[in-house]
Each structure stands twice: as structure tokens, then as C-alpha cells.
Short mmCIF file of C-alpha atoms in Angstrom, two decimals:
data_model
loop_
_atom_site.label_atom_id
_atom_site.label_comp_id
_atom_site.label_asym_id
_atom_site.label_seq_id
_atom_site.Cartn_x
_atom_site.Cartn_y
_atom_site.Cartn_z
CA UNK Z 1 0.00 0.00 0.00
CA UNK Z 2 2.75 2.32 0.82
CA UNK Z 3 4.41 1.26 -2.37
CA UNK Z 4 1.57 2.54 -4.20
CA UNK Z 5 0.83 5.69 -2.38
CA UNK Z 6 4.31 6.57 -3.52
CA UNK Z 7 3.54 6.16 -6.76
CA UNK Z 8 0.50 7.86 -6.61
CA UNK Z 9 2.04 10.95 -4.86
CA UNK Z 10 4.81 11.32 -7.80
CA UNK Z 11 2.12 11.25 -10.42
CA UNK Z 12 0.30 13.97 -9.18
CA UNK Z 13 3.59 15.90 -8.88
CA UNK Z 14 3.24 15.91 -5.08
CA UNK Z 15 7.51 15.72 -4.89
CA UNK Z 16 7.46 17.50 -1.23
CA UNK Z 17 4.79 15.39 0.27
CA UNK Z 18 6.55 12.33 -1.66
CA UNK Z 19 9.84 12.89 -0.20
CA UNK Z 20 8.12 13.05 3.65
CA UNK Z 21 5.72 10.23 3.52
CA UNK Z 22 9.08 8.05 1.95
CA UNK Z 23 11.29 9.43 4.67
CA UNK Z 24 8.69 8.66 7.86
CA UNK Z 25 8.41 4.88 6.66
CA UNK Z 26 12.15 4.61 6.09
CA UNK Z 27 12.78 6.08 9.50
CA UNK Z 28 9.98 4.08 11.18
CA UNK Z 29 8.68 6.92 12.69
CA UNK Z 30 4.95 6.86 11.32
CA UNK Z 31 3.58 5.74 14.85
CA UNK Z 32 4.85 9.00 16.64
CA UNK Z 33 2.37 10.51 15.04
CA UNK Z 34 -1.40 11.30 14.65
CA UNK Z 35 -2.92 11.15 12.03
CA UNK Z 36 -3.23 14.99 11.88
CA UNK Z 37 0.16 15.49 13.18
CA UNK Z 38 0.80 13.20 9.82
CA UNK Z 39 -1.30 15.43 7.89
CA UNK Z 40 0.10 18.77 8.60
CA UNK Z 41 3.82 17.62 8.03
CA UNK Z 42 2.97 16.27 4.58
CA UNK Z 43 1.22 19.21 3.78
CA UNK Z 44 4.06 21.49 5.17
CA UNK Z 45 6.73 19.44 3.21
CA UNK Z 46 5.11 20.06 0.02
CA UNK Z 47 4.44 23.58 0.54
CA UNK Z 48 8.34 23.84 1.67
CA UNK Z 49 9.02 22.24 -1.96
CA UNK Z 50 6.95 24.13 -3.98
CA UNK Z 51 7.80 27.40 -2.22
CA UNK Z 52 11.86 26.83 -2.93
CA UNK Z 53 11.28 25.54 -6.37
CA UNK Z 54 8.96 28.46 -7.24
CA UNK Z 55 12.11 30.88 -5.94
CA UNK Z 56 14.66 28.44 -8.09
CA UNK Z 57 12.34 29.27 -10.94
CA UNK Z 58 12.30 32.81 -10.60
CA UNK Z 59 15.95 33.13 -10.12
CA UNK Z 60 16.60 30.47 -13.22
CA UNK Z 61 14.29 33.13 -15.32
CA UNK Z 62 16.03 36.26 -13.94
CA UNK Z 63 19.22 35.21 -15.79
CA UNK Z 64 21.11 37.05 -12.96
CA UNK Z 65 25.23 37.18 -14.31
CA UNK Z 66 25.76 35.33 -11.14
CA UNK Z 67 25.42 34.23 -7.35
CA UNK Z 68 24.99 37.07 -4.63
CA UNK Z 69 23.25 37.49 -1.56
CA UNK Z 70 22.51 39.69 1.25
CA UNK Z 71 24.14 37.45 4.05
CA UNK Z 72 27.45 38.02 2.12
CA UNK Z 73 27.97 41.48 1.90
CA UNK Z 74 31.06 43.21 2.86
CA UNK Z 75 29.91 46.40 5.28
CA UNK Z 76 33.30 47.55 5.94
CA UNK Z 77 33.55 51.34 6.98
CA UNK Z 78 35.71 52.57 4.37
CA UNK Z 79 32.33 51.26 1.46
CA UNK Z 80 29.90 54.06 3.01
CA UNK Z 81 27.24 51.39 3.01
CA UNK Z 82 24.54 51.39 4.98
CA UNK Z 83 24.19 48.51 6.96
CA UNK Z 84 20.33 49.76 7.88
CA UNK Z 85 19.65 50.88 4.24
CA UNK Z 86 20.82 47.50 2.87
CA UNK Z 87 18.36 45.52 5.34
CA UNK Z 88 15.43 47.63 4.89
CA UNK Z 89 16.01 47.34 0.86
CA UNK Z 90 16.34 43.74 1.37
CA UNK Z 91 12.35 43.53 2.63
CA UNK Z 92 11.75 44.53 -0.66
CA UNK Z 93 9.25 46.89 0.46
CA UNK Z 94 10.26 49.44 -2.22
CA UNK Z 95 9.38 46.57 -5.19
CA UNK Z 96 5.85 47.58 -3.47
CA UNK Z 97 6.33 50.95 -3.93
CA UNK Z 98 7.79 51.04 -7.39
CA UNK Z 99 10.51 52.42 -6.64
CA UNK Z 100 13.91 52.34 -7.59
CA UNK Z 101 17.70 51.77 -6.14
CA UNK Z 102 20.34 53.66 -8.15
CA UNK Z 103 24.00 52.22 -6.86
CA UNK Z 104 27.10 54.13 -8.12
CA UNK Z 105 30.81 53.77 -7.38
CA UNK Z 106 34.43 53.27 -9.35
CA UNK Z 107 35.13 49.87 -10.87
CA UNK Z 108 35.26 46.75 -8.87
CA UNK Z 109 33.74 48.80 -5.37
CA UNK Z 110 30.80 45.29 -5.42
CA UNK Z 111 27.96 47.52 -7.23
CA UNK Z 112 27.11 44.53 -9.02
CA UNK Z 113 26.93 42.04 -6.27
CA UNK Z 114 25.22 44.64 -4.53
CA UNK Z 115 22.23 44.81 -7.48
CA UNK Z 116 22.73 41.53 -8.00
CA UNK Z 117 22.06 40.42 -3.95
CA UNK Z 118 19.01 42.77 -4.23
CA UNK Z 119 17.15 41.06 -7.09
CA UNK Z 120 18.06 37.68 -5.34
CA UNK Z 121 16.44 38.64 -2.63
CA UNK Z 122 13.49 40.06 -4.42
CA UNK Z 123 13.14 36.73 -6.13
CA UNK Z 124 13.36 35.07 -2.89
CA UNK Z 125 9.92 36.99 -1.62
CA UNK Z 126 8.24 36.03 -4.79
CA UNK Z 127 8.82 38.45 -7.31
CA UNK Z 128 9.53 38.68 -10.70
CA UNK Z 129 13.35 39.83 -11.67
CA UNK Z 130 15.04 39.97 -14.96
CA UNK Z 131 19.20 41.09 -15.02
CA UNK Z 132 20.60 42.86 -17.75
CA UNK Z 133 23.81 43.96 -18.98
CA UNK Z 134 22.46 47.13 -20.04
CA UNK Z 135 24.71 47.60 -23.21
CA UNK Z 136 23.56 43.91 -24.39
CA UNK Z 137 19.75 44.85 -23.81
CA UNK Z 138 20.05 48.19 -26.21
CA UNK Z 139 21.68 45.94 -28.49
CA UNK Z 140 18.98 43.15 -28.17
CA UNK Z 141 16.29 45.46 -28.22
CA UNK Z 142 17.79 47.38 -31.35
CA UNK Z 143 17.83 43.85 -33.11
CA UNK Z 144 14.24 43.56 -32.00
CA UNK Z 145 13.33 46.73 -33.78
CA UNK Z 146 14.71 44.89 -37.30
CA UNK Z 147 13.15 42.45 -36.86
CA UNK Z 148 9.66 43.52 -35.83
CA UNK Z 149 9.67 41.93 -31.99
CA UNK Z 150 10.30 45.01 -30.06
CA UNK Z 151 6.83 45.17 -28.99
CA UNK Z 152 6.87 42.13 -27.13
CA UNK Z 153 9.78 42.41 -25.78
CA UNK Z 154 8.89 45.75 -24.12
CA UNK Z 155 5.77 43.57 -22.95
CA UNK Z 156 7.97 41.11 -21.52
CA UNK Z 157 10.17 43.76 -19.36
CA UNK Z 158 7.10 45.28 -18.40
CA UNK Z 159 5.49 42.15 -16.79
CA UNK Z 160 8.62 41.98 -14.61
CA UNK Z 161 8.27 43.52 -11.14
CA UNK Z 162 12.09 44.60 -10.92
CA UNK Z 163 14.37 44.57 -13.75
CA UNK Z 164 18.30 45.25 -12.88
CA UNK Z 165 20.59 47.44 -15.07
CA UNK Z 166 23.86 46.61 -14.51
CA UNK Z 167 26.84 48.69 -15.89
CA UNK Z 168 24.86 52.11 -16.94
CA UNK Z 169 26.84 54.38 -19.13
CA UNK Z 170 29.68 53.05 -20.36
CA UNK Z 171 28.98 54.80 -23.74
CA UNK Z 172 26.84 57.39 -24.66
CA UNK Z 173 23.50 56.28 -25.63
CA UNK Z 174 22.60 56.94 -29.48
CA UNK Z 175 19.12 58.40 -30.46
CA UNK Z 176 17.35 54.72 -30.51
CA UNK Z 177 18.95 53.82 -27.36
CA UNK Z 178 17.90 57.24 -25.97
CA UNK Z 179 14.31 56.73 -27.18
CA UNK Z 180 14.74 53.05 -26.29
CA UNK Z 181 15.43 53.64 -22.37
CA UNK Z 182 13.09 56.93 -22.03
CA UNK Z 183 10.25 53.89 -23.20
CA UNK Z 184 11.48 51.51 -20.47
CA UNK Z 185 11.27 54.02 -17.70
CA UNK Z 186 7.88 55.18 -18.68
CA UNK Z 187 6.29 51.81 -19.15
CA UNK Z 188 7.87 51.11 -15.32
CA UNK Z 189 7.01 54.44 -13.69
CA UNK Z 190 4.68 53.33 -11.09
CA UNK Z 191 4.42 50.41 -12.35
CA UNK Z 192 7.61 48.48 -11.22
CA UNK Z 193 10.90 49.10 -9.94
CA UNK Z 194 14.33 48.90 -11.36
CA UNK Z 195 18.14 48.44 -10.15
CA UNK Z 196 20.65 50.53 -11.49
CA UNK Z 197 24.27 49.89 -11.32
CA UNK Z 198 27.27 52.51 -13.02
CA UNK Z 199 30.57 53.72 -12.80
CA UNK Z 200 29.12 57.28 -13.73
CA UNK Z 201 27.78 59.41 -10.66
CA UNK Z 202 24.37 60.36 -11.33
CA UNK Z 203 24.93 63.82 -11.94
CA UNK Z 204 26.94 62.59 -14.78
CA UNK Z 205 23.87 61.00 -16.42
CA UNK Z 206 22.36 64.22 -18.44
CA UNK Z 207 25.42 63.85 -20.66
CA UNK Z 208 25.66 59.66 -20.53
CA UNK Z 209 21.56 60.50 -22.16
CA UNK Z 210 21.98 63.08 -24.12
CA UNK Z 211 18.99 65.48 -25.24
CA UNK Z 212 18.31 67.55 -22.99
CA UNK Z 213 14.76 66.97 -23.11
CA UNK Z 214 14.87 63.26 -23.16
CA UNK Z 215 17.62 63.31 -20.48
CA UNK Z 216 15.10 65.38 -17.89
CA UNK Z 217 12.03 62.96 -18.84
CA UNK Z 218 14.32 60.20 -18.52
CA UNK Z 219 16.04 61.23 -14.84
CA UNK Z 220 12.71 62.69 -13.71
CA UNK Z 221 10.68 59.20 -13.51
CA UNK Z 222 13.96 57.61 -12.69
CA UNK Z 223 15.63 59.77 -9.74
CA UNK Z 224 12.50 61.25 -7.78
CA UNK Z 225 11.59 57.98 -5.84
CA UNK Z 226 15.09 56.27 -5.91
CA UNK Z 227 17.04 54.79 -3.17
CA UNK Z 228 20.55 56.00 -3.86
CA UNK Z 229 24.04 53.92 -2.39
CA UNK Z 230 27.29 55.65 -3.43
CA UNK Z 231 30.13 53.35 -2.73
CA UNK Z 232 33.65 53.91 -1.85
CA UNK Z 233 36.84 52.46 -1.09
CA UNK Z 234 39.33 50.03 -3.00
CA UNK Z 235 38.42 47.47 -5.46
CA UNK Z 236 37.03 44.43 -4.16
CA UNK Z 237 38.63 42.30 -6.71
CA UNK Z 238 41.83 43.82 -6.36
CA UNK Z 239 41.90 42.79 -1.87
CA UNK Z 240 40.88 39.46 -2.97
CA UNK Z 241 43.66 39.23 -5.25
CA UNK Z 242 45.67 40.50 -2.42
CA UNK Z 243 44.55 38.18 0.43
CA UNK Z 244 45.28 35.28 -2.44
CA UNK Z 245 49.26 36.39 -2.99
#
């Protein structure tokens, strides 16, 4: 009978409450409990499962460039990060509000981790995330415009509830980019949030935009609700390679 309740179980997908009812038989411990006592931990073990593979999902789908998390971040003095600012970002209560985090510092100072730890997080309390190498989506989008697709992929950045824009400005945008980016941020105002990581301070965005016009639409929608993190001090890659000599 147990045999077949396994069986049963797996075929209607039921992996979590599987892997529990498999593991009190093996461990002979099915006469501890009650049969609601029973009940409640197989339904717990499958909500456990579907809960982390939903969050494996969403992470899979954000396409994030790689692993980061909150837990891991370096608060060091000489970063000017906000220990308090970090943890109240990290209850994703401004996904909620739509609004944005804008993280700026020198090369190697963690502003990716930092973005990327962020939309981890947000994926692990169930939202939607999408990374981007901002450079690759103007040129992905651009192709989209050839080929008569832009459209839907507009839809598809717009059904996400944070997207993440890693390495802002390394080149001026052209007109389409311009155009291109002033229609992301007005599909998203108030409507989602998004990550921003650059090099650039943000006073240096008007000329990264160009168009003055453009630039103030652009900054407006972007800037007025925004977290902002400015960090300093050395590279991180460079004390790593350091601490490895």
C-alpha cells in the first residue's frame, strides 16, 4: 500500500509530500504521530518544496550574471554602506512601492553584487526579476526593432516587477537607445521598480543621455523615488587578489 501511495504521490507531482511520507516509513517513525500530526507535516513538506522551487524558478528566469546574496555582503567602513539601508532594501518593500535603487561607485567597489544580492532577494519573496547587462539589452532590443519583436519584448520587461541594469553608461546612448530607455522608464514608472548599477555618478547621467529633453524625462521618472548607495573604497577584486598572494 505504501508502495503505491508513492507512486500515486509522484504522479500527481506531489515531490514534497513524496519525499516526507518516503522518509517517515524509512525512519519508522509513522507511529509517533497522529494522524493529523501526519497530515500537517505532509502538507508542510510540500508547501516547503513548492515554495523553494517556485524561488529556483524565478531566479533560473532572472538570468542574474551570477550568485549574490545579502548574508554576504562586505559592510566595511571605508564602502559608506549602509548597513540599515541594505536591510530595509532587502524587505523589498520598495518593489511595493515602485521604486527604484540607483548604486554608483568606481570599478570593482561590489555595485554589481550589490544589485545583483538585491534582485536575489526580491526573487526570494516572490517576485519577478530579470538582469541585464544594459549595453547587451540596447543591443537586443535594437535587433528587435529589425526584426519587428520590439513590442513584445517591451511587454515582456514590463510584466517583470524589478528589472536590474547593470553597468549604466559606459557609452553614450545613441538616439534609438535614448528613445529606447526613455520607453522603459515610462512603461515602469509606477508600475515596477528597477536596479541601477554605473561607474558614472548620477549627476553625470544628463550627458551619458543626451537630449536635454529626453535626459530630464528620462532622470525625472527615474531619480525622484530612488534609493541611492554611493560606494567607496578600493576594489574588491583587487583585496581578494591580495589576500590570495
Amino acid at each position: 500500500m505504501n508502495e503505491a501511495t508513492v507512486i500515486k504521490l509522484n504522479q500527481m507531482n506531489l515531490k514534497g509530500m513524496c519525499n516526507a511520507f518516503k522518509s517517515t516509513i524509512e525512519n519508522g517513525n509513522v507511529d509517533r504521530y497522529t494522524i493529523d500530526q501526519m497530515v500537517s507535516i505532509l502538507v508542510d513538506a510540500e508547501w516547503d518544496d513548492r515554495h523553494n522551487r517556485r524561488i529556483e524558478r524565478s531566479i533560473k528566469n532572472a538570468k542574474f550574471h551570477y550568485k549574490a546574496n545579502i548574508e554576504s555582503l562586505n559592510f566595511d567602513s571605508s564602502r559608506s554602506l549602509d548597513r540599515t539601508q541594505i536591510l530595509r532594501l532587502a524587505d523589498c518593500e520598495f518593489v511595493n512601492k515602485n521604486q527604484n535603487v540607483l548604486i554608483t561607485g568606481s570599478t570593482g567597489v561590489g555595485k554589481s553584487y550589490l544589485g545583483t544580492a538585491l534582485g536575489y532577494q526580491a526573487c526570494i519573496e516572490g517576485y519577478k526579476v530579470s538582469y541585464f547587462n544594459t549595453s547587451k539589452l540596447f543591443a537586443k532590443l535594437k535587433m528587435a526593432k529589425a526584426d519587428g519583436s520590439y513590442l513584445k519584448e517591451l511587454a515582456k520587461l514590463e510584466r517583470q516587477d524589478v528589472i536590474i541594469l547593470d553597468d549604466f553608461g559606459l557609452q553614450a546612448l545613441d538616439s534609438q537607445n535614448r528613445i529606447t530607455l526613455l520607453e522603459i522608464i515610462e512603461d515602469r514608472h509606477n508600475n515596477g521598480s528597477i536596479i541601477v548599477t554605473s561607474q558614472i555618478p548620477v549627476q553625470g547621467w544628463y550627458d551619458i543621455i543626451g537630449e536635454k529633453t529626453i535626459a530630464d524625462a528620462i532622470l525625472d521618472r527615474l531619480i525622484h523615488n530612488a534609493h541611492r548607495i554611493e560606494l567607496q573604497g578600493e576594489s574588491m577584486r583587487k583585496k581578494r587578489s591580495k589576500n590570495n598572494e
